């Protein structure tokens, strides 16, 4: 029997190349080996989101991109966190076994307090408890995480361990699947690719839009003239070539260092390769978009399947806690 993976993602709307090369491709490949549950964590988003006007659209666009990129709703359960209300029930029950000082010492809580001093809400401090409920409700055994998320997972393990110790075994302790998510720099060359920096390329962009975005990218500042030798190791266009032109990276690096290739030519090559790499995605997205209510139906089916597991877990939890 395959182990169960649980992973949650904030709704971030249309996905960009950074999302695609990191999280999405990883989730697609995990489907081969694991029984995967992928959750759009809309309740978590509320801890930092004060304006929810675009929330539904962001969920829809993100899920559509994920489906077009290869998340298979026949293999995996894909659903929205708030569509399975049992998660808030388990969050409340877990909050009774989680010492407050465990939560107050979480580094990301302290960071969030600094980032949004005007909105230090209860949800921020309880975030790791809700995250634990997300995983435990579906008895997630494996959680793909980057190194920076390991402390959160360790806290989740402590919470379920404490529950199991106090009331009897119900939950597996989730194991980290440490994943090296590539750091994809944005077109500004200074920050991680992100919508908030407007330094991204959406994966659904047309070839012309990709070209226009790539042409705006910052490259090696030492190359002021075509004849200046370049330093590909500090150029974000070169780092994208590693993903989209893998069989020619040595040649590009060498040509850049000897000024045999100009940045315009180098960017055009990259844009063409991104566009051709993403062509199957664009075609699939167009086909899915033509199917009325496709995303809504996938999410409804995902919620039904997730809720069946959730109800069983909550019944077990309540029995152990003598609430039934
Ligand atoms: Fe970057 Fe390519 Fe220009 Fe070299 S030639 S600096 S790798 S864009």
Coordinates of C-alpha atoms in Angstrom, one line a residue, residues 44-302:
X44 CA -4.5 29.7 6.3
X45 CA -4.5 32.5 3.8
X46 CA -6.8 34.5 6.0
X47 CA -4.1 34.8 8.7
X48 CA -2.3 37.3 6.4
X49 CA -5.0 38.3 4.0
X50 CA -7.1 41.3 5.0
X51 CA -8.9 41.7 1.6
X52 CA -10.5 38.5 0.3
X53 CA -12.1 40.0 -2.9
X54 CA -9.9 37.9 -5.2
X55 CA -9.8 34.8 -3.1
X56 CA -12.2 32.7 -5.1
X57 CA -10.6 33.7 -8.4
X58 CA -7.1 33.0 -7.0
X59 CA -8.2 29.5 -6.0
X60 CA -9.8 28.8 -9.4
X61 CA -6.8 30.0 -11.4
X62 CA -4.3 28.2 -9.2
X63 CA -6.2 24.9 -9.4
X64 CA -6.7 25.2 -13.1
X65 CA -2.9 25.7 -13.6
X66 CA -2.1 22.7 -11.3
X67 CA -4.5 20.5 -13.3
X68 CA -3.1 21.6 -16.6
X69 CA 0.4 21.0 -15.3
X70 CA -0.2 17.4 -14.5
X71 CA -2.0 17.0 -11.1
X72 CA -4.3 14.1 -11.9
X73 CA -7.6 14.2 -9.9
X74 CA -8.0 10.5 -10.6
X75 CA -4.8 9.7 -8.8
X76 CA -4.8 12.5 -6.2
X77 CA -7.3 14.2 -4.0
X78 CA -7.3 17.9 -4.7
X79 CA -9.6 20.1 -2.6
X80 CA -10.0 23.3 -0.7
X81 CA -9.3 23.3 3.0
X82 CA -12.6 25.1 4.1
X83 CA -14.7 22.7 2.0
X84 CA -14.0 20.0 4.7
X85 CA -15.1 21.7 7.9
X86 CA -13.8 18.9 10.1
X87 CA -10.4 20.5 9.9
X88 CA -11.5 23.4 12.2
X89 CA -13.0 20.9 14.6
X90 CA -9.7 19.0 14.9
X91 CA -7.8 22.3 15.1
X92 CA -9.9 23.2 18.2
X93 CA -9.3 19.8 19.8
X94 CA -5.6 20.0 19.1
X95 CA -5.5 23.4 20.6
X96 CA -6.4 21.8 23.9
X97 CA -3.2 19.7 23.9
X98 CA -0.8 22.3 22.6
X99 CA 1.1 24.3 25.2
X100 CA 1.0 28.0 24.3
X101 CA 4.8 28.3 24.7
X102 CA 5.3 25.8 21.9
X103 CA 3.5 28.2 19.6
X104 CA 5.0 31.5 20.8
X105 CA 8.6 30.2 20.2
X106 CA 7.9 29.5 16.5
X107 CA 10.2 31.8 14.5
X108 CA 7.7 32.4 11.7
X109 CA 5.2 33.8 14.2
X110 CA 7.8 36.3 15.4
X111 CA 8.5 37.2 11.8
X112 CA 4.8 37.7 11.0
X113 CA 4.4 39.9 14.1
X114 CA 7.1 42.1 12.7
X115 CA 5.7 42.1 9.2
X116 CA 2.1 42.9 10.1
X117 CA 2.1 44.6 13.5
X118 CA -1.4 46.0 12.6
X119 CA -2.9 42.5 12.3
X120 CA -1.4 40.1 15.0
X121 CA -4.5 37.9 15.0
X122 CA -5.1 34.7 16.9
X123 CA -4.9 32.7 13.7
X124 CA -1.2 33.7 13.4
X125 CA -0.3 32.1 16.7
X126 CA -2.5 29.0 16.1
X127 CA -1.2 28.5 12.5
X128 CA 0.9 25.5 13.4
X129 CA -2.0 23.9 15.2
X130 CA -4.2 24.3 12.1
X131 CA -1.4 23.0 9.9
X132 CA -1.1 19.9 12.2
X133 CA -4.9 19.4 11.9
X134 CA -4.6 19.6 8.1
X135 CA -2.0 16.8 8.0
X136 CA -3.5 14.6 10.8
X137 CA -7.1 14.8 9.7
X138 CA -6.1 12.7 6.7
X139 CA -3.5 10.7 8.6
X140 CA -0.8 12.1 6.4
X141 CA 2.4 10.1 6.7
X142 CA 4.8 12.0 4.5
X143 CA 5.0 15.8 4.1
X144 CA 7.2 17.3 1.4
X145 CA 9.1 20.3 2.9
X146 CA 11.9 22.6 2.3
X147 CA 14.6 22.9 5.0
X148 CA 13.0 26.2 6.2
X149 CA 9.7 24.4 7.0
X150 CA 11.3 21.6 9.1
X151 CA 10.6 23.4 12.4
X152 CA 6.8 23.5 11.6
X153 CA 6.7 19.8 10.8
X154 CA 8.6 19.0 14.0
X155 CA 6.0 20.9 15.9
X156 CA 3.2 19.0 14.1
X157 CA 5.0 15.8 15.1
X158 CA 5.1 17.0 18.8
X159 CA 1.4 17.8 18.8
X160 CA 0.3 14.4 17.4
X161 CA 2.8 12.7 19.7
X162 CA 1.3 14.5 22.7
X163 CA -2.3 13.7 21.6
X164 CA -1.4 10.0 21.1
X165 CA 0.3 9.9 24.5
X166 CA -2.7 11.5 26.3
X167 CA -5.6 9.7 24.6
X168 CA -4.1 6.7 22.8
X169 CA -2.8 6.2 19.3
X170 CA -4.7 7.7 16.5
X171 CA -2.3 9.5 14.3
X172 CA 0.9 8.6 12.5
X173 CA 3.8 11.0 13.2
X174 CA 4.2 12.7 9.8
X175 CA 7.7 12.3 8.3
X176 CA 9.4 15.1 6.4
X177 CA 10.3 14.4 2.8
X178 CA 13.1 16.9 2.6
X179 CA 12.9 18.4 -0.9
X180 CA 15.4 20.7 -2.6
X181 CA 13.1 23.2 -4.2
X182 CA 15.2 25.2 -6.7
X183 CA 15.5 28.9 -5.9
X184 CA 14.2 30.6 -9.0
X185 CA 15.3 34.2 -9.2
X186 CA 13.0 36.8 -10.6
X187 CA 13.5 38.8 -13.8
X188 CA 14.8 41.7 -11.6
X189 CA 17.8 39.5 -10.7
X190 CA 17.5 40.6 -7.1
X191 CA 14.6 38.7 -5.6
X192 CA 13.1 35.2 -5.6
X193 CA 10.5 35.0 -8.5
X194 CA 7.3 36.3 -7.0
X195 CA 4.1 38.1 -8.1
X196 CA 4.6 40.6 -5.3
X197 CA 7.8 41.8 -6.9
X198 CA 6.3 41.6 -10.4
X199 CA 9.4 39.8 -11.6
X200 CA 7.7 36.7 -12.7
X201 CA 6.6 34.9 -15.9
X202 CA 3.2 33.2 -15.8
X203 CA 3.3 29.7 -17.1
X204 CA 0.1 30.3 -19.1
X205 CA 1.7 33.2 -21.0
X206 CA 1.8 33.1 -24.8
X207 CA 5.1 32.8 -26.6
X208 CA 5.0 36.5 -27.4
X209 CA 4.2 37.4 -23.7
X210 CA 7.1 35.2 -22.6
X211 CA 9.5 36.9 -25.0
X212 CA 8.4 40.3 -23.8
X213 CA 8.9 39.4 -20.2
X214 CA 12.2 37.8 -20.7
X215 CA 13.5 40.8 -22.7
X216 CA 12.9 43.0 -19.6
X217 CA 15.2 40.8 -17.4
X218 CA 18.3 42.1 -15.7
X219 CA 21.4 40.3 -16.8
X220 CA 25.1 40.5 -15.9
X221 CA 25.6 44.3 -15.2
X222 CA 29.2 44.0 -16.4
X223 CA 28.0 43.4 -19.9
X224 CA 27.3 47.0 -21.0
X225 CA 28.4 46.3 -24.6
X226 CA 28.0 43.3 -26.8
X227 CA 31.8 42.9 -26.8
X228 CA 32.0 42.7 -23.0
X229 CA 32.7 39.2 -21.6
X230 CA 29.9 38.0 -19.3
X231 CA 29.7 36.1 -16.0
X232 CA 26.9 33.6 -16.5
X233 CA 27.1 32.4 -12.9
X234 CA 25.6 35.6 -11.7
X235 CA 23.0 36.0 -14.5
X236 CA 19.4 34.9 -13.9
X237 CA 18.8 34.3 -17.6
X238 CA 21.6 31.7 -17.4
X239 CA 20.1 30.1 -14.4
X240 CA 16.8 29.6 -16.3
X241 CA 18.7 28.1 -19.2
X242 CA 19.7 25.3 -16.8
X243 CA 16.1 24.3 -16.7
X244 CA 14.9 25.1 -20.2
X245 CA 18.0 24.6 -22.3
X246 CA 19.8 21.9 -20.3
X247 CA 21.7 20.4 -23.2
X248 CA 23.4 23.7 -24.2
X249 CA 24.3 25.3 -20.8
X250 CA 28.0 24.6 -21.2
X251 CA 28.0 26.1 -24.7
X252 CA 26.0 29.2 -23.5
X253 CA 28.3 29.7 -20.5
X254 CA 31.4 29.5 -22.7
X255 CA 29.9 31.8 -25.4
X256 CA 28.9 34.4 -22.7
X257 CA 32.3 34.4 -21.2
X258 CA 33.9 35.0 -24.6
X259 CA 31.3 37.5 -25.7
X260 CA 30.4 35.2 -28.6
X261 CA 26.7 35.5 -27.7
X262 CA 24.9 38.7 -26.9
X263 CA 22.2 39.1 -24.2
X264 CA 19.5 39.7 -26.7
X265 CA 20.2 36.5 -28.6
X266 CA 20.6 34.6 -25.3
X267 CA 17.2 35.9 -24.0
X268 CA 15.5 35.1 -27.3
X269 CA 16.8 31.5 -27.1
X270 CA 15.6 31.2 -23.5
X271 CA 12.1 32.7 -24.3
X272 CA 11.7 30.2 -27.2
X273 CA 12.7 27.3 -25.1
X274 CA 10.4 28.3 -22.2
X275 CA 7.5 28.7 -24.7
X276 CA 8.1 25.3 -26.3
X277 CA 8.6 23.6 -22.9
X278 CA 5.2 25.0 -21.7
X279 CA 3.3 24.3 -24.9
X280 CA 1.7 21.0 -23.7
X281 CA 0.7 22.9 -20.5
X282 CA -0.9 25.7 -22.6
X283 CA -2.7 23.2 -24.8
X284 CA -4.1 21.3 -21.8
X285 CA -5.1 24.4 -20.0
X286 CA -7.1 25.5 -23.1
X287 CA -8.8 22.2 -23.3
X288 CA -9.7 22.3 -19.5
X289 CA -10.9 25.8 -19.8
X290 CA -13.3 24.7 -22.6
X291 CA -14.9 22.2 -20.2
X292 CA -17.6 24.1 -18.3
X293 CA -17.3 23.8 -14.5
X294 CA -14.3 21.5 -14.7
X295 CA -12.4 23.0 -11.7
X296 CA -15.6 23.3 -9.6
X297 CA -16.4 19.6 -10.2
X298 CA -12.8 18.5 -9.5
X299 CA -12.8 20.4 -6.2
X300 CA -16.3 19.1 -5.2
X301 CA -15.2 15.5 -5.9
X302 CA -12.0 16.1 -4.0

